[in-house]
Amino acid sequence: MPTSSAPVKIAVLGCGTVGTQVVRLLLEQADDLAARVGAPVDLAGVYVRDTSKPRDAVVPVGLLTSDAEALVDQADVVVELMGGMEPARALILRALARGAAVVTANKALLATHGAELHEAADAAGADLYYEAAVAGAIPLVRPVRESLAGDRVTKILGIVNGTTNYVLDEMTTKGLNYDDVVAEAQRLGYAEADPTADVGGHDAAAKAAILASLAFHQRVALDDVYCEGITEVTADDIIAAKETGRVIKLLAVAEQADAGVTVRVHPALLPKDHPLANVRGAFNAVFVEAEAAGELMFYGQGAGGAPTASAVLGDVVSVARHKANGGKGPRESNYARHEVLPMDAAMTRYAVRMSVADRPGVLAQVASIFAEHEVGIESVRQMAGRGHAGLILSTHRAPESALRATVEALRGADSVNDVWSVLRIEGEA
Ligand code: NAP
């Protein structure tokens, strides 16, 4: 039972896929939420663009409003589920300036304007929570921000975009090509009509920026994240990956190196027995390595109305408890000053797939080009073709700049017909 009689007033901004489910849970579970918070939790109103639009029956029409500022100004907790930059940013700043707690799922806004929002929260002594912004239902922000606060996170490898994981998984299991799978994903509602944010890696890059900021205790913005999507991954890449016992996944990678940190999103090869290799369909999973904890894995539904609403409600309960009983969540931890290194400085392994002339001495020439650029070859796999040979060379760890120079030299070599693809390898020693 509530211990305080003053209700905590909640304003929900946005009533789409996630907002509708948040409203449903707030109303259906009002008694349980009140007991957990220690005070009644009242939904004060729901801001939408168009109050006359038909909505799910769980949303009481009388709670809808198109006056966001009036709603924000009466709330103790503002839950932002509109997406986009404006008016989301302005409304969050308005709420924080009043001392209201803010819960948001808006990864793009946090990755772009996170510094400003955190500063506003600190200045007002207000809570800013965003568990749902990274990997939907999966508890990840809180574990990295709080549970691992006493450890040193060294690396994060994550599948944080369900659409691209679904596309790559279908290409792998059904042998389909990229365009056909994307069209099918759009038909099934797994991909947006304009899938650019997902397939271009931008959605994953925003999440990578947020995770890296939390893990490394410093600000990492979207502009700091190297981003390559899956649009260039071909059915041949998938077949070649299988031949070397690997699968292709779009990974968000945040890594501590001697000289600084690297944060990147790109397709990568993973050995097929790596835990992330077996993440199927639209699921998400994040693999965290920390000095004392060792390896940790987080897995679950990374999107969808109800799963995302679960994470939002968890945050609502936390900040409402502070409103009812006093206290405050953790402030932004941004004391560290590691350099965010350019992609050229990233160290990883690579698989280079190419077509070479089918004659003696070719392998020696190719090997000498790798050696000249100080990129060690770990293995060579040959596939016969007509008048040419297909090669897959897997390298030892090397800086991206050295690999780029190697590929440029290979393209200019008379024995190399074509460099078909270069994929980074993760998850192997
Ligand atoms: P959505 O279905 O497009 O819903 C957006 C809602 O916000 C709609 O109710 C819309 O009003 C309202 N809205 C948008 N722009 C507005 C504006 N300028 N003024 C007033 N109202 C506005 O979005 P969603 O999928 O629920 O996503 C919401 C947030 O959660 C985003 O930040 C997204 O990145 C994040 N998120 C979503 C998922 C997911 O699975 N969908 C998962 C994790 C995080 P109308 O209804 O009147 O149009």
CSV table of C-alpha atoms and ligand atoms in Angstrom, one decimal:
chain,number,residue,atom,x,y,z
A,1,MET,CA,0.0,0.0,0.0
A,2,PRO,CA,1.1,3.6,-0.7
A,3,THR,CA,2.9,5.2,2.3
A,4,SER,CA,2.4,8.7,1.0
A,5,SER,CA,-0.9,10.1,0.0
A,6,ALA,CA,0.4,12.8,-2.4
A,7,PRO,CA,0.2,11.3,-5.9
A,8,VAL,CA,3.1,11.4,-8.3
A,9,LYS,CA,1.8,13.0,-11.5
A,10,ILE,CA,3.0,11.5,-14.7
A,11,ALA,CA,2.9,13.2,-18.2
A,12,VAL,CA,3.3,11.0,-21.2
A,13,LEU,CA,4.5,12.8,-24.4
A,14,GLY,CA,3.7,10.7,-27.4
A,15,CYS,CA,1.2,7.9,-27.8
A,16,GLY,CA,2.5,5.7,-30.6
A,17,THR,CA,3.9,2.2,-30.5
A,18,VAL,CA,5.6,2.6,-27.1
A,19,GLY,CA,3.5,5.4,-25.6
A,20,THR,CA,0.3,3.3,-26.0
A,21,GLN,CA,1.8,0.4,-24.1
A,22,VAL,CA,3.1,2.7,-21.4
A,23,VAL,CA,-0.3,4.3,-20.9
A,24,ARG,CA,-1.9,0.8,-20.8
A,25,LEU,CA,0.6,-0.4,-18.1
A,26,LEU,CA,0.3,2.8,-16.1
A,27,LEU,CA,-3.5,2.4,-16.0
A,28,GLU,CA,-3.8,-1.4,-15.7
A,29,GLN,CA,-1.1,-1.8,-13.0
A,30,ALA,CA,-1.9,1.4,-11.1
A,31,ASP,CA,-2.4,-0.4,-7.8
A,32,ASP,CA,0.8,-2.4,-8.0
A,33,LEU,CA,2.7,0.6,-9.2
A,34,ALA,CA,1.4,2.7,-6.2
A,35,ALA,CA,2.5,-0.1,-3.8
A,36,ARG,CA,5.9,-0.3,-5.4
A,37,VAL,CA,6.4,3.5,-5.5
A,38,GLY,CA,4.9,4.2,-2.1
A,39,ALA,CA,2.5,6.7,-3.4
A,40,PRO,CA,-0.4,6.8,-6.0
A,41,VAL,CA,0.9,7.1,-9.6
A,42,ASP,CA,-1.5,9.3,-11.5
A,43,LEU,CA,-1.5,9.7,-15.3
A,44,ALA,CA,-2.1,13.4,-15.7
A,45,GLY,CA,-2.3,13.4,-19.5
A,46,VAL,CA,-0.9,12.2,-22.8
A,47,TYR,CA,0.4,14.7,-25.4
A,48,VAL,CA,-0.1,13.8,-29.1
A,49,ARG,CA,0.1,15.7,-32.4
A,50,ASP,CA,-3.4,14.9,-33.4
A,51,THR,CA,-6.0,14.4,-30.6
A,52,SER,CA,-8.7,13.3,-33.1
A,53,LYS,CA,-6.7,10.4,-34.6
A,54,PRO,CA,-8.3,7.0,-33.8
A,55,ARG,CA,-6.3,5.2,-31.0
A,56,ASP,CA,-6.1,2.0,-29.2
A,57,ALA,CA,-9.0,1.5,-26.8
A,58,VAL,CA,-6.7,1.4,-23.8
A,59,VAL,CA,-6.0,5.2,-24.2
A,60,PRO,CA,-8.7,7.2,-22.5
A,61,VAL,CA,-9.7,10.0,-25.0
A,62,GLY,CA,-10.2,12.4,-22.1
A,63,LEU,CA,-6.5,12.2,-21.2
A,64,LEU,CA,-5.2,13.3,-24.7
A,65,THR,CA,-4.0,16.8,-25.1
A,66,SER,CA,-2.2,18.9,-27.8
A,67,ASP,CA,-0.9,21.4,-25.2
A,68,ALA,CA,2.4,19.9,-24.3
A,69,GLU,CA,3.7,22.8,-22.2
A,70,ALA,CA,0.7,22.9,-19.9
A,71,LEU,CA,1.0,19.1,-19.4
A,72,VAL,CA,4.7,19.3,-18.7
A,73,ASP,CA,4.2,22.1,-16.2
A,74,GLN,CA,1.9,20.1,-14.0
A,75,ALA,CA,3.9,16.9,-13.9
A,76,ASP,CA,6.3,15.4,-11.4
A,77,VAL,CA,7.6,12.9,-14.0
A,78,VAL,CA,7.7,13.5,-17.8
A,79,VAL,CA,7.9,10.4,-20.0
A,80,GLU,CA,9.1,11.4,-23.5
A,81,LEU,CA,8.1,8.9,-26.2
A,82,MET,CA,7.7,11.1,-29.2
A,83,GLY,CA,11.1,10.6,-30.8
A,84,GLY,CA,13.0,13.1,-32.9
A,85,MET,CA,14.9,16.2,-31.8
A,86,GLU,CA,12.2,18.9,-31.5
A,87,PRO,CA,9.9,19.5,-29.7
A,88,ALA,CA,11.3,16.5,-27.6
A,89,ARG,CA,14.5,18.4,-26.6
A,90,ALA,CA,12.7,21.6,-25.6
A,91,LEU,CA,10.0,19.8,-23.6
A,92,ILE,CA,12.6,17.7,-21.7
A,93,LEU,CA,14.6,20.8,-20.9
A,94,ARG,CA,11.4,22.6,-19.7
A,95,ALA,CA,10.6,19.6,-17.5
A,96,LEU,CA,14.1,19.4,-16.0
A,97,ALA,CA,14.2,23.1,-15.4
A,98,ARG,CA,11.1,22.7,-13.2
A,99,GLY,CA,12.8,19.9,-11.3
A,100,ALA,CA,10.5,17.2,-12.8
A,101,ALA,CA,12.1,13.8,-13.4
A,102,VAL,CA,12.4,12.8,-17.1
A,103,VAL,CA,12.2,9.3,-18.6
A,104,THR,CA,12.9,9.0,-22.3
A,105,ALA,CA,13.4,6.2,-24.9
A,106,ASN,CA,14.9,8.7,-27.4
A,107,LYS,CA,18.3,7.3,-28.3
A,108,ALA,CA,18.8,9.8,-31.2
A,109,LEU,CA,18.2,12.8,-28.9
A,110,LEU,CA,20.4,11.4,-26.2
A,111,ALA,CA,23.3,10.6,-28.6
A,112,THR,CA,23.1,14.1,-30.1
A,113,HIS,CA,22.1,16.4,-27.2
A,114,GLY,CA,23.0,14.1,-24.2
A,115,ALA,CA,25.5,16.6,-22.7
A,116,GLU,CA,23.0,19.4,-22.7
A,117,LEU,CA,20.3,17.2,-21.2
A,118,HIS,CA,22.6,15.8,-18.5
A,119,GLU,CA,23.8,19.3,-17.6
A,120,ALA,CA,20.2,20.5,-17.3
A,121,ALA,CA,19.3,17.5,-15.1
A,122,ASP,CA,22.3,18.1,-12.8
A,123,ALA,CA,21.6,21.8,-12.6
A,124,ALA,CA,18.1,21.1,-11.4
A,125,GLY,CA,19.0,18.1,-9.3
A,126,ALA,CA,16.5,16.1,-11.3
A,127,ASP,CA,16.5,12.5,-12.5
A,128,LEU,CA,17.1,11.7,-16.2
A,129,TYR,CA,16.5,8.0,-16.9
A,130,TYR,CA,16.7,6.2,-20.3
A,131,GLU,CA,16.8,2.4,-20.0
A,132,ALA,CA,14.5,2.0,-23.0
A,133,ALA,CA,16.8,4.0,-25.3
A,134,VAL,CA,19.3,1.1,-25.7
A,135,ALA,CA,18.1,-2.4,-26.6
A,136,GLY,CA,14.4,-2.1,-25.7
A,137,ALA,CA,13.4,-4.4,-22.8
A,138,ILE,CA,16.9,-5.6,-22.0
A,139,PRO,CA,18.2,-4.2,-18.7
A,140,LEU,CA,21.5,-2.7,-19.9
A,141,VAL,CA,21.7,1.0,-19.0
A,142,ARG,CA,21.2,0.3,-15.3
A,143,PRO,CA,23.7,-2.6,-15.1
A,144,VAL,CA,26.4,-0.6,-17.0
A,145,ARG,CA,25.7,2.6,-15.1
A,146,GLU,CA,25.2,1.1,-11.6
A,147,SER,CA,26.0,-2.5,-11.3
A,148,LEU,CA,29.4,-2.1,-13.0
A,149,ALA,CA,30.2,1.3,-11.5
A,150,GLY,CA,32.9,-0.3,-9.4
A,151,ASP,CA,34.5,-2.3,-12.2
A,152,ARG,CA,36.4,-1.3,-15.4
A,153,VAL,CA,34.5,-2.1,-18.6
A,154,THR,CA,37.0,-2.9,-21.3
A,155,LYS,CA,34.8,-3.9,-24.3
A,156,ILE,CA,31.2,-4.0,-25.4
A,157,LEU,CA,30.1,-6.0,-28.4
A,158,GLY,CA,26.4,-5.6,-29.2
A,159,ILE,CA,23.7,-6.6,-31.5
A,160,VAL,CA,21.5,-3.6,-30.8
A,161,ASN,CA,19.3,-3.3,-33.9
A,162,GLY,CA,16.7,-5.9,-34.4
A,163,THR,CA,15.9,-5.0,-38.1
A,164,THR,CA,19.4,-5.6,-39.3
A,165,ASN,CA,19.8,-8.8,-37.3
A,166,TYR,CA,16.6,-10.1,-38.8
A,167,VAL,CA,17.8,-9.2,-42.3
A,168,LEU,CA,21.3,-10.8,-41.8
A,169,ASP,CA,19.7,-13.9,-40.1
A,170,GLU,CA,17.3,-14.4,-43.1
A,171,MET,CA,20.1,-14.0,-45.6
A,172,THR,CA,22.2,-16.6,-43.6
A,173,THR,CA,19.5,-19.2,-42.9
A,174,LYS,CA,17.5,-18.9,-46.2
A,175,GLY,CA,20.3,-17.9,-48.6
A,176,LEU,CA,18.3,-14.9,-49.8
A,177,ASN,CA,19.8,-11.7,-51.1
A,178,TYR,CA,19.7,-8.4,-49.2
A,179,ASP,CA,17.0,-6.6,-51.3
A,180,ASP,CA,14.5,-9.5,-51.1
A,181,VAL,CA,14.9,-9.8,-47.3
A,182,VAL,CA,14.5,-6.0,-46.7
A,183,ALA,CA,11.3,-6.0,-48.9
A,184,GLU,CA,9.9,-9.0,-46.9
A,185,ALA,CA,10.9,-7.3,-43.6
A,186,GLN,CA,9.0,-4.2,-44.6
A,187,ARG,CA,5.9,-6.3,-45.5
A,188,LEU,CA,6.1,-8.0,-42.1
A,189,GLY,CA,6.5,-4.7,-40.2
A,190,TYR,CA,10.1,-5.6,-39.0
A,191,ALA,CA,11.5,-2.7,-41.2
A,192,GLU,CA,10.3,0.8,-41.6
A,193,ALA,CA,9.0,2.0,-45.0
A,194,ASP,CA,12.3,4.1,-45.1
A,195,PRO,CA,14.7,1.6,-43.4
A,196,THR,CA,17.8,3.9,-43.7
A,197,ALA,CA,18.2,4.6,-40.0
A,198,ASP,CA,18.4,0.8,-39.3
A,199,VAL,CA,20.2,-0.6,-42.4
A,200,GLY,CA,22.6,2.4,-42.5
A,201,GLY,CA,23.7,1.6,-38.9
A,202,HIS,CA,22.6,5.0,-37.6
A,203,ASP,CA,20.2,3.6,-35.0
A,204,ALA,CA,22.9,1.3,-33.7
A,205,ALA,CA,25.4,4.1,-33.7
A,206,ALA,CA,23.2,6.2,-31.4
A,207,LYS,CA,23.0,3.3,-29.0
A,208,ALA,CA,26.8,2.7,-29.2
A,209,ALA,CA,27.4,6.3,-28.2
A,210,ILE,CA,25.1,6.0,-25.2
A,211,LEU,CA,26.7,2.7,-24.1
A,212,ALA,CA,30.2,3.9,-24.6
A,213,SER,CA,29.5,7.1,-22.6
A,214,LEU,CA,28.2,4.9,-19.7
A,215,ALA,CA,30.9,2.3,-19.9
A,216,PHE,CA,33.9,4.6,-20.2
A,217,HIS,CA,32.6,7.4,-17.9
A,218,GLN,CA,33.0,10.1,-20.5
A,219,ARG,CA,30.9,11.8,-23.2
A,220,VAL,CA,30.8,10.0,-26.5
A,221,ALA,CA,28.5,11.7,-29.1
A,222,LEU,CA,27.0,10.3,-32.2
A,223,ASP,CA,29.6,12.1,-34.3
A,224,ASP,CA,32.4,10.2,-32.5
A,225,VAL,CA,31.0,6.8,-33.7
A,226,TYR,CA,32.3,5.3,-36.9
A,227,CYS,CA,29.2,3.9,-38.8
A,228,GLU,CA,28.9,1.4,-41.6
A,229,GLY,CA,25.6,-0.3,-42.3
A,230,ILE,CA,24.6,-3.6,-43.9
A,231,THR,CA,23.7,-2.4,-47.4
A,232,GLU,CA,26.9,-3.7,-48.9
A,233,VAL,CA,26.6,-7.2,-47.4
A,234,THR,CA,26.1,-9.7,-50.3
A,235,ALA,CA,24.8,-13.3,-50.4
A,236,ASP,CA,28.4,-14.2,-51.5
A,237,ASP,CA,29.8,-12.6,-48.3
A,238,ILE,CA,27.4,-14.8,-46.3
A,239,ILE,CA,28.4,-17.9,-48.1
A,240,ALA,CA,32.1,-17.1,-47.7
A,241,ALA,CA,31.5,-16.5,-43.9
A,242,LYS,CA,29.9,-19.9,-43.6
A,243,GLU,CA,32.9,-21.5,-45.4
A,244,THR,CA,35.2,-20.1,-42.7
A,245,GLY,CA,32.9,-21.2,-39.9
A,246,ARG,CA,31.6,-17.7,-39.2
A,247,VAL,CA,28.4,-15.6,-39.4
A,248,ILE,CA,27.9,-11.9,-40.3
A,249,LYS,CA,26.3,-9.6,-37.7
A,250,LEU,CA,25.9,-5.8,-37.5
A,251,LEU,CA,27.9,-5.0,-34.3
A,252,ALA,CA,28.2,-2.0,-32.1
A,253,VAL,CA,31.7,-2.1,-30.7
A,254,ALA,CA,33.1,0.1,-27.9
A,255,GLU,CA,36.6,-0.8,-26.8
A,256,GLN,CA,39.3,0.5,-24.5
A,257,ALA,CA,42.7,0.7,-26.2
A,258,ASP,CA,46.1,1.9,-24.9
A,259,ALA,CA,45.8,5.3,-26.6
A,260,GLY,CA,42.1,5.9,-26.0
A,261,VAL,CA,38.7,4.4,-26.9
A,262,THR,CA,37.1,3.3,-30.2
A,263,VAL,CA,33.4,3.3,-30.8
A,264,ARG,CA,32.1,1.8,-34.1
A,265,VAL,CA,29.2,0.2,-35.8
A,266,HIS,CA,29.8,-2.1,-38.8
A,267,PRO,CA,29.1,-5.6,-40.1
A,268,ALA,CA,31.5,-8.1,-38.6
A,269,LEU,CA,32.3,-11.8,-38.8
A,270,LEU,CA,31.8,-13.8,-35.6
A,271,PRO,CA,32.8,-17.4,-35.1
A,272,LYS,CA,29.6,-19.5,-35.2
A,273,ASP,CA,30.1,-20.7,-31.7
A,274,HIS,CA,30.3,-17.1,-30.2
A,275,PRO,CA,27.2,-16.4,-28.0
A,276,LEU,CA,26.3,-13.4,-30.2
A,277,ALA,CA,26.4,-15.5,-33.4
A,278,ASN,CA,23.3,-17.4,-32.2
A,279,VAL,CA,21.2,-14.4,-31.6
A,280,ARG,CA,18.4,-15.0,-34.1
A,281,GLY,CA,15.7,-12.9,-35.8
A,282,ALA,CA,14.9,-9.5,-34.4
A,283,PHE,CA,16.4,-10.2,-31.0
A,284,ASN,CA,19.2,-8.1,-29.4
A,285,ALA,CA,22.1,-9.1,-27.3
A,286,VAL,CA,25.0,-7.3,-25.7
A,287,PHE,CA,28.3,-8.9,-24.6
A,288,VAL,CA,30.2,-6.9,-22.0
A,289,GLU,CA,33.7,-7.5,-20.8
A,290,ALA,CA,34.8,-6.0,-17.5
A,291,GLU,CA,38.1,-6.4,-15.8
A,292,ALA,CA,36.8,-8.0,-12.5
A,293,ALA,CA,33.4,-9.3,-13.6
A,294,GLY,CA,34.8,-11.0,-16.8
A,295,GLU,CA,32.3,-11.7,-19.5
A,296,LEU,CA,28.6,-10.8,-19.2
A,297,MET,CA,25.8,-11.3,-21.7
A,298,PHE,CA,22.4,-9.5,-21.9
A,299,TYR,CA,19.8,-10.8,-24.2
A,300,GLY,CA,16.1,-10.1,-25.1
A,301,GLN,CA,13.7,-8.1,-27.2
A,302,GLY,CA,15.3,-4.9,-28.3
A,303,ALA,CA,12.1,-3.2,-29.6
A,304,GLY,CA,8.3,-3.4,-29.8
A,305,GLY,CA,5.7,-1.6,-27.9
A,306,ALA,CA,5.3,-3.8,-24.8
A,307,PRO,CA,8.9,-4.8,-24.3
A,308,THR,CA,10.1,-1.2,-24.6
A,309,ALA,CA,7.3,-0.1,-22.3
A,310,SER,CA,8.6,-2.6,-19.7
A,311,ALA,CA,11.9,-0.7,-19.6
A,312,VAL,CA,10.1,2.7,-19.5
A,313,LEU,CA,8.0,1.6,-16.6
A,314,GLY,CA,11.0,0.4,-14.7
A,315,ASP,CA,12.4,3.9,-14.9
A,316,VAL,CA,9.1,5.5,-14.0
A,317,VAL,CA,9.0,3.4,-10.8
A,318,SER,CA,12.6,4.4,-9.9
A,319,VAL,CA,12.1,8.1,-10.4
A,320,ALA,CA,8.6,8.1,-8.9
A,321,ARG,CA,10.1,6.5,-5.8
A,322,HIS,CA,12.5,9.4,-5.5
A,323,LYS,CA,9.6,11.8,-5.8
A,324,ALA,CA,7.6,10.1,-3.2
A,325,ASN,CA,10.3,9.1,-0.7
A,326,GLY,CA,13.2,11.5,-1.5
A,327,GLY,CA,16.5,10.6,-3.0
A,328,LYS,CA,17.9,10.8,-6.5
A,329,GLY,CA,19.4,8.5,-9.1
A,330,PRO,CA,23.0,8.6,-10.2
A,331,ARG,CA,24.3,11.7,-12.0
A,332,GLU,CA,26.1,11.5,-15.3
A,333,SER,CA,29.6,10.1,-14.8
A,334,ASN,CA,31.8,11.9,-17.3
A,335,TYR,CA,35.1,12.5,-15.5
A,336,ALA,CA,37.3,10.3,-17.8
A,337,ARG,CA,39.2,12.0,-20.6
A,338,HIS,CA,40.2,9.1,-23.0
A,339,GLU,CA,40.7,10.2,-26.6
A,340,VAL,CA,38.0,8.9,-28.8
A,341,LEU,CA,40.2,7.5,-31.5
A,342,PRO,CA,39.5,7.8,-35.3
A,343,MET,CA,38.6,4.6,-37.1
A,344,ASP,CA,42.1,4.4,-38.7
A,345,ALA,CA,43.5,3.7,-35.2
A,346,ALA,CA,41.0,0.9,-34.4
A,347,MET,CA,42.7,-2.5,-34.0
A,348,THR,CA,40.9,-5.6,-35.1
A,349,ARG,CA,41.2,-8.7,-37.4
A,350,TYR,CA,40.0,-8.8,-41.0
A,351,ALA,CA,38.9,-11.3,-43.6
A,352,VAL,CA,39.8,-10.1,-47.1
A,353,ARG,CA,38.0,-11.9,-50.0
A,354,MET,CA,39.5,-11.4,-53.4
A,355,SER,CA,39.8,-12.8,-56.9
A,356,VAL,CA,43.4,-13.4,-58.1
A,357,ALA,CA,45.0,-14.7,-61.3
A,358,ASP,CA,45.3,-18.5,-61.3
A,359,ARG,CA,49.0,-18.9,-61.9
A,360,PRO,CA,52.1,-19.7,-59.9
A,361,GLY,CA,53.6,-17.0,-57.7
A,362,VAL,CA,50.4,-15.2,-57.0
A,363,LEU,CA,50.1,-16.2,-53.4
A,364,ALA,CA,53.7,-15.0,-52.8
A,365,GLN,CA,52.9,-11.6,-54.3
A,366,VAL,CA,49.8,-11.2,-52.2
A,367,ALA,CA,51.6,-12.3,-49.0
A,368,SER,CA,54.4,-9.8,-49.7
A,369,ILE,CA,51.8,-7.0,-50.0
A,370,PHE,CA,50.4,-7.9,-46.5
A,371,ALA,CA,53.9,-8.1,-45.1
A,372,GLU,CA,55.0,-4.7,-46.5
A,373,HIS,CA,52.1,-3.1,-44.6
A,374,GLU,CA,52.8,-5.1,-41.4
A,375,VAL,CA,49.5,-7.0,-41.5
A,376,GLY,CA,50.1,-10.6,-40.4
A,377,ILE,CA,48.2,-13.3,-42.3
A,378,GLU,CA,46.6,-15.9,-40.0
A,379,SER,CA,45.1,-18.2,-42.6
A,380,VAL,CA,44.4,-18.5,-46.3
A,381,ARG,CA,41.5,-20.3,-47.9
A,382,GLN,CA,41.4,-20.9,-51.6
A,383,MET,CA,38.3,-21.5,-53.8
A,384,ALA,CA,38.8,-22.4,-57.4
A,385,GLY,CA,37.1,-20.5,-60.2
A,386,ARG,CA,37.4,-20.4,-64.0
A,387,GLY,CA,40.7,-18.8,-64.9
A,388,HIS,CA,40.9,-17.2,-61.5
A,389,ALA,CA,41.1,-18.3,-57.9
A,390,GLY,CA,39.0,-16.9,-55.0
A,391,LEU,CA,41.0,-16.3,-51.8
A,392,ILE,CA,39.9,-15.5,-48.3
A,393,LEU,CA,42.7,-14.2,-46.2
A,394,SER,CA,42.1,-13.9,-42.4
A,395,THR,CA,44.6,-11.5,-40.7
A,396,HIS,CA,46.0,-11.1,-37.3
A,397,ARG,CA,45.1,-7.9,-35.4
A,398,ALA,CA,46.2,-4.8,-37.2
A,399,PRO,CA,45.3,-1.1,-37.3
A,400,GLU,CA,42.5,-0.1,-39.7
A,401,SER,CA,44.9,2.3,-41.5
A,402,ALA,CA,47.4,-0.6,-42.3
A,403,LEU,CA,44.5,-2.7,-43.6
A,404,ARG,CA,43.2,0.1,-45.8
A,405,ALA,CA,46.7,0.6,-47.3
A,406,THR,CA,47.1,-3.1,-47.9
A,407,VAL,CA,43.8,-3.2,-49.7
A,408,GLU,CA,44.7,-0.3,-51.9
A,409,ALA,CA,48.0,-2.0,-52.8
A,410,LEU,CA,46.2,-5.2,-53.5
A,411,ARG,CA,43.8,-3.4,-55.9
A,412,GLY,CA,46.9,-2.1,-57.8
A,413,ALA,CA,48.7,-5.5,-58.0
A,414,ASP,CA,48.7,-7.2,-61.4
A,415,SER,CA,47.9,-10.6,-60.0
A,416,VAL,CA,44.8,-9.4,-58.2
A,417,ASN,CA,41.7,-9.2,-60.3
A,418,ASP,CA,39.4,-7.7,-57.7
A,419,VAL,CA,39.1,-7.3,-53.9
A,420,TRP,CA,35.5,-8.4,-53.4
A,421,SER,CA,35.0,-7.5,-49.7
A,422,VAL,CA,36.8,-6.7,-46.5
A,423,LEU,CA,35.0,-7.7,-43.3
A,424,ARG,CA,36.3,-7.1,-39.8
A,425,ILE,CA,36.5,-10.2,-37.5
A,426,GLU,CA,35.3,-9.9,-33.8
A,427,GLY,CA,35.0,-12.4,-31.0
A,428,GLU,CA,38.2,-14.4,-31.9
A,429,ALA,CA,41.4,-14.2,-29.9
B,1,NAP,P1,5.7,6.4,-32.9
B,1,NAP,O1,4.9,5.2,-32.9
B,1,NAP,O2,6.0,7.1,-34.2
B,1,NAP,O3,4.9,7.4,-32.0
B,1,NAP,C1,5.2,8.7,-31.8
B,1,NAP,C2,4.2,9.5,-30.9
B,1,NAP,O4,4.7,10.8,-30.7
B,1,NAP,C3,2.8,9.6,-31.6
B,1,NAP,O5,1.8,9.5,-30.7
B,1,NAP,C4,2.9,11.1,-32.2
B,1,NAP,O6,1.6,11.7,-32.1
B,1,NAP,C5,3.8,11.7,-31.2
B,1,NAP,N1,4.6,12.8,-31.8
B,1,NAP,C6,5.6,12.6,-32.6
B,1,NAP,N2,6.1,13.8,-33.0
B,1,NAP,C7,5.3,14.7,-32.4
B,1,NAP,C8,5.4,16.1,-32.4
B,1,NAP,N3,6.2,16.8,-33.1
B,1,NAP,N4,4.4,16.7,-31.7
B,1,NAP,C9,3.5,16.0,-31.0
B,1,NAP,N5,3.5,14.7,-30.9
B,1,NAP,C10,4.4,14.1,-31.6
B,1,NAP,O7,7.0,6.2,-32.1
B,1,NAP,P2,7.5,5.0,-31.2
B,1,NAP,O8,7.9,3.8,-32.0
B,1,NAP,O9,6.5,4.8,-30.1
B,1,NAP,O10,8.9,5.5,-30.5
B,1,NAP,C11,8.9,6.5,-29.5
B,1,NAP,C12,10.3,6.7,-29.0
B,1,NAP,O11,10.7,5.4,-28.4
B,1,NAP,C13,11.3,7.0,-30.0
B,1,NAP,O12,12.3,7.9,-29.5
B,1,NAP,C14,12.0,5.7,-30.4
B,1,NAP,O13,13.3,5.8,-30.9
B,1,NAP,C15,11.9,5.0,-29.0
B,1,NAP,N6,11.9,3.6,-29.1
B,1,NAP,C16,11.0,2.9,-29.8
B,1,NAP,C17,11.0,1.5,-29.9
B,1,NAP,C18,10.0,0.8,-30.7
B,1,NAP,O14,10.1,-0.5,-30.7
B,1,NAP,N7,9.1,1.4,-31.4
B,1,NAP,C19,12.0,0.8,-29.2
B,1,NAP,C20,12.9,1.5,-28.4
B,1,NAP,C21,12.9,2.9,-28.4
B,1,NAP,P3,0.4,11.2,-33.1
B,1,NAP,O15,0.0,9.9,-32.5
B,1,NAP,O16,-0.7,12.3,-32.9
B,1,NAP,O17,0.9,11.2,-34.5
